[in-house]
Amino acid sequence: VGDFITPNGIYDAHITINGYPYLDGKDRFMHTSMCEDVCKTKKTKDLKTINANTVTVQDLEILLETTTYHGFPIVADTELNIVIGYVSRNDLIRALKCARDKHIDLVNASRVYFSDGLMRSNVGGGPISVSLGKFVNHDPICIEPKTPLAHTIDMFTKLGLSQVLITHRGKLKGIITRKDVLRHIDYLKTTVNGQNLF
């Protein structure tokens, strides 16, 4: 009876109806799109990063309050945008809560470091600083802007990724999520009439 309603199966229909970001690993993407094409069609131009050299506890708390992103690339400098890690939103929330619970003398102006280690006291009598290095992915998956989208889709489906960072020579150029890829595929279906996509 289920095959009469939909040829793909009841679970596939459930995924489609609810709009879950699911990439089917059975189909092979055949279009010549590159990852940079996905970044161009994204509506969000505002990429939020964490500057590892200057960030404070208050900066991170404001970032969490004012954005809804699921994670943040950590860069060595916001001018150069050299990627040194990635932290998910949930890990950052948990890390800040742990730091506040363990260290009563932690204040809003306390510096945050993303290297391994626990705490440092600032020279000159300033506020203490804290390291959240154990909550950071120091080797996030990065791809070049010219990477074929078909290869990226394979990475999403085979590795179970939610996002990949787009970098060129270590410099952050963007971020692509599973939803961005699906949006781009829908965009291609409307512009090229769905010909030769899969």
Short mmCIF file of C-alpha atoms in Angstrom, two decimals:
data_model
loop_
_atom_site.label_atom_id
_atom_site.label_comp_id
_atom_site.label_asym_id
_atom_site.label_seq_id
_atom_site.Cartn_x
_atom_site.Cartn_y
_atom_site.Cartn_z
CA VAL A 1 0.00 0.00 0.00
CA GLY A 2 2.88 2.40 0.85
CA ASP A 3 4.44 1.94 -2.59
CA PHE A 4 1.18 3.09 -4.14
CA ILE A 5 1.34 6.41 -2.22
CA THR A 6 5.02 7.14 -2.87
CA PRO A 7 7.62 5.07 -4.74
CA ASN A 8 10.47 6.05 -2.38
CA GLY A 9 9.05 4.72 0.85
CA ILE A 10 7.31 6.13 3.89
CA TYR A 11 10.50 7.38 5.57
CA ASP A 12 11.54 9.29 2.46
CA ALA A 13 8.10 10.90 2.33
CA HIS A 14 8.36 11.80 6.04
CA ILE A 15 11.76 13.47 5.44
CA THR A 16 10.40 15.43 2.47
CA ILE A 17 7.21 16.56 4.22
CA ASN A 18 9.06 17.76 7.31
CA GLY A 19 11.80 19.45 5.27
CA TYR A 20 14.69 17.67 7.00
CA PRO A 21 18.09 18.43 5.44
CA TYR A 22 18.68 14.97 4.00
CA LEU A 23 21.05 14.24 1.15
CA ASP A 24 20.41 10.87 -0.41
CA GLY A 25 23.67 8.98 -0.83
CA LYS A 26 22.14 6.68 -3.45
CA ASP A 27 21.95 9.36 -6.15
CA ARG A 28 25.09 10.77 -7.74
CA PHE A 29 25.12 14.55 -8.30
CA MET A 30 26.15 15.22 -11.90
CA HIS A 31 26.11 19.03 -12.24
CA THR A 32 29.39 20.95 -12.59
CA SER A 33 28.75 23.34 -9.67
CA MET A 34 31.60 24.24 -7.35
CA CYS A 35 31.46 24.99 -3.64
CA GLU A 36 31.97 28.68 -4.32
CA ASP A 37 28.69 28.60 -6.31
CA VAL A 38 26.85 27.50 -3.17
CA CYS A 39 28.39 30.39 -1.22
CA LYS A 40 27.21 32.85 -3.90
CA THR A 41 23.59 31.71 -3.67
CA LYS A 42 23.51 31.81 0.13
CA LYS A 43 21.31 34.55 1.54
CA THR A 44 23.54 35.09 4.56
CA LYS A 45 26.57 37.23 3.81
CA ASP A 46 27.30 37.79 7.48
CA LEU A 47 29.80 35.13 8.52
CA LYS A 48 30.42 35.24 12.27
CA THR A 49 33.85 34.18 13.48
CA ILE A 50 35.61 34.15 16.82
CA ASN A 51 38.93 36.02 16.99
CA ALA A 52 41.17 33.80 19.10
CA ASN A 53 43.51 36.67 19.99
CA THR A 54 41.10 39.21 21.45
CA VAL A 55 37.87 37.50 22.50
CA THR A 56 36.48 37.87 26.02
CA VAL A 57 33.82 35.96 27.94
CA GLN A 58 31.38 38.82 27.33
CA ASP A 59 32.10 38.78 23.56
CA LEU A 60 31.19 35.09 23.39
CA GLU A 61 28.02 35.54 25.43
CA ILE A 62 26.90 38.41 23.17
CA LEU A 63 27.68 36.30 20.10
CA LEU A 64 25.48 33.50 21.45
CA GLU A 65 22.65 35.91 22.31
CA THR A 66 22.63 37.73 18.97
CA THR A 67 23.02 34.81 16.55
CA THR A 68 21.33 31.49 15.89
CA TYR A 69 24.24 29.78 14.12
CA HIS A 70 25.03 26.18 15.12
CA GLY A 71 28.76 26.85 15.35
CA PHE A 72 31.55 29.32 14.76
CA PRO A 73 34.91 29.17 12.99
CA ILE A 74 37.79 30.32 15.19
CA VAL A 75 40.32 32.50 13.38
CA ALA A 76 43.75 33.72 14.42
CA ASP A 77 42.97 37.23 13.20
CA THR A 78 39.79 38.72 11.74
CA GLU A 79 41.79 40.58 9.07
CA LEU A 80 43.58 37.50 7.76
CA ASN A 81 40.83 34.97 8.68
CA ILE A 82 43.30 32.09 9.16
CA VAL A 83 41.26 29.15 10.51
CA ILE A 84 42.57 27.56 13.68
CA GLY A 85 39.45 25.68 14.77
CA TYR A 86 35.70 25.38 14.99
CA VAL A 87 33.39 25.28 18.01
CA SER A 88 29.76 24.23 17.96
CA ARG A 89 27.16 26.41 19.64
CA ASN A 90 26.27 23.71 22.18
CA ASP A 91 29.92 23.13 23.10
CA LEU A 92 30.49 26.87 23.50
CA ILE A 93 27.45 27.22 25.77
CA ARG A 94 28.60 24.24 27.84
CA ALA A 95 32.19 25.54 28.00
CA LEU A 96 31.14 28.98 29.22
CA LYS A 97 28.81 27.47 31.81
CA CYS A 98 31.59 25.19 33.09
CA ALA A 99 34.02 28.10 33.24
CA ARG A 100 31.55 30.29 35.14
CA ASP A 101 30.70 27.45 37.56
CA LYS A 102 34.32 26.51 38.29
CA HIS A 103 35.84 29.97 38.51
CA ILE A 104 33.92 32.48 40.60
CA ASP A 105 36.50 35.16 39.83
CA LEU A 106 35.82 34.89 36.07
CA VAL A 107 34.43 38.22 34.85
CA ASN A 108 33.01 39.53 31.57
CA ALA A 109 36.38 41.08 30.66
CA SER A 110 38.24 37.78 31.17
CA ARG A 111 40.16 36.76 28.05
CA VAL A 112 39.32 33.42 26.44
CA TYR A 113 41.98 31.26 24.81
CA PHE A 114 41.34 28.24 22.63
CA SER A 115 44.58 26.40 23.24
CA ASP A 116 44.84 23.47 25.62
CA GLY A 117 45.24 24.35 29.27
CA LEU A 118 42.95 25.47 32.02
CA MET A 119 43.55 28.97 33.33
CA ARG A 120 46.06 31.75 33.16
CA SER A 121 46.36 34.78 35.38
CA ASN A 122 47.05 38.00 33.57
CA VAL A 123 50.27 39.76 34.37
CA GLY A 124 49.68 43.14 35.93
CA GLY A 125 46.77 42.20 38.16
CA GLY A 126 44.05 42.10 35.47
CA PRO A 127 41.22 39.58 35.41
CA ILE A 128 42.01 35.90 35.04
CA SER A 129 41.72 34.27 31.65
CA VAL A 130 40.36 30.86 30.75
CA SER A 131 41.15 28.30 28.07
CA LEU A 132 38.31 26.50 26.29
CA GLY A 133 40.64 24.44 24.08
CA LYS A 134 39.18 21.09 25.06
CA PHE A 135 35.80 22.13 23.60
CA VAL A 136 37.24 23.11 20.21
CA ASN A 137 37.68 21.03 17.08
CA HIS A 138 41.22 22.06 16.16
CA ASP A 139 41.09 20.23 12.81
CA PRO A 140 37.75 21.08 11.18
CA ILE A 141 37.08 19.71 7.72
CA CYS A 142 37.98 22.38 5.17
CA ILE A 143 37.66 22.37 1.39
CA GLU A 144 38.78 24.72 -1.36
CA PRO A 145 36.27 27.00 -3.14
CA LYS A 146 36.90 25.17 -6.44
CA THR A 147 35.99 21.76 -4.99
CA PRO A 148 33.27 20.14 -7.12
CA LEU A 149 29.91 20.13 -5.36
CA ALA A 150 29.51 16.42 -6.21
CA HIS A 151 32.60 15.68 -4.07
CA THR A 152 31.24 17.83 -1.24
CA ILE A 153 27.88 16.03 -1.33
CA ASP A 154 29.76 12.72 -1.09
CA MET A 155 31.56 14.06 1.99
CA PHE A 156 28.28 15.12 3.60
CA THR A 157 26.62 11.75 2.99
CA LYS A 158 29.55 9.44 3.72
CA LEU A 159 31.02 11.30 6.70
CA GLY A 160 27.72 12.53 8.16
CA LEU A 161 28.87 16.16 8.21
CA SER A 162 26.61 19.08 9.07
CA GLN A 163 28.94 21.75 7.69
CA VAL A 164 32.31 22.25 6.01
CA LEU A 165 34.51 25.32 6.04
CA ILE A 166 35.53 26.84 2.73
CA THR A 167 39.16 27.95 2.88
CA HIS A 168 41.79 29.05 0.41
CA ARG A 169 45.38 28.66 1.64
CA GLY A 170 44.09 28.50 5.20
CA LYS A 171 42.01 31.69 4.93
CA LEU A 172 38.31 31.35 5.66
CA LYS A 173 36.12 32.16 2.66
CA GLY A 174 32.79 30.78 3.84
CA ILE A 175 30.91 27.90 5.37
CA ILE A 176 28.52 25.46 3.71
CA THR A 177 25.88 23.51 5.58
CA ARG A 178 23.81 20.58 4.46
CA LYS A 179 20.81 22.93 4.09
CA ASP A 180 22.85 25.24 1.85
CA VAL A 181 23.60 22.34 -0.48
CA LEU A 182 19.93 21.35 -0.64
CA ARG A 183 18.94 24.99 -1.31
CA HIS A 184 21.48 25.16 -4.13
CA ILE A 185 20.16 21.94 -5.66
CA ASP A 186 16.62 23.38 -5.55
CA TYR A 187 17.95 26.58 -7.14
CA LEU A 188 19.57 24.56 -9.92
CA LYS A 189 16.36 22.62 -10.50
CA THR A 190 14.50 25.87 -11.17
CA THR A 191 17.20 27.46 -13.35
CA VAL A 192 18.25 24.48 -15.47
CA ASN A 193 14.90 22.64 -15.29
CA GLY A 194 16.47 19.85 -13.26
CA GLN A 195 18.29 18.47 -16.28
CA ASN A 196 21.26 16.22 -15.58
CA LEU A 197 21.49 17.02 -11.85
CA PHE A 198 21.43 13.38 -10.74
#
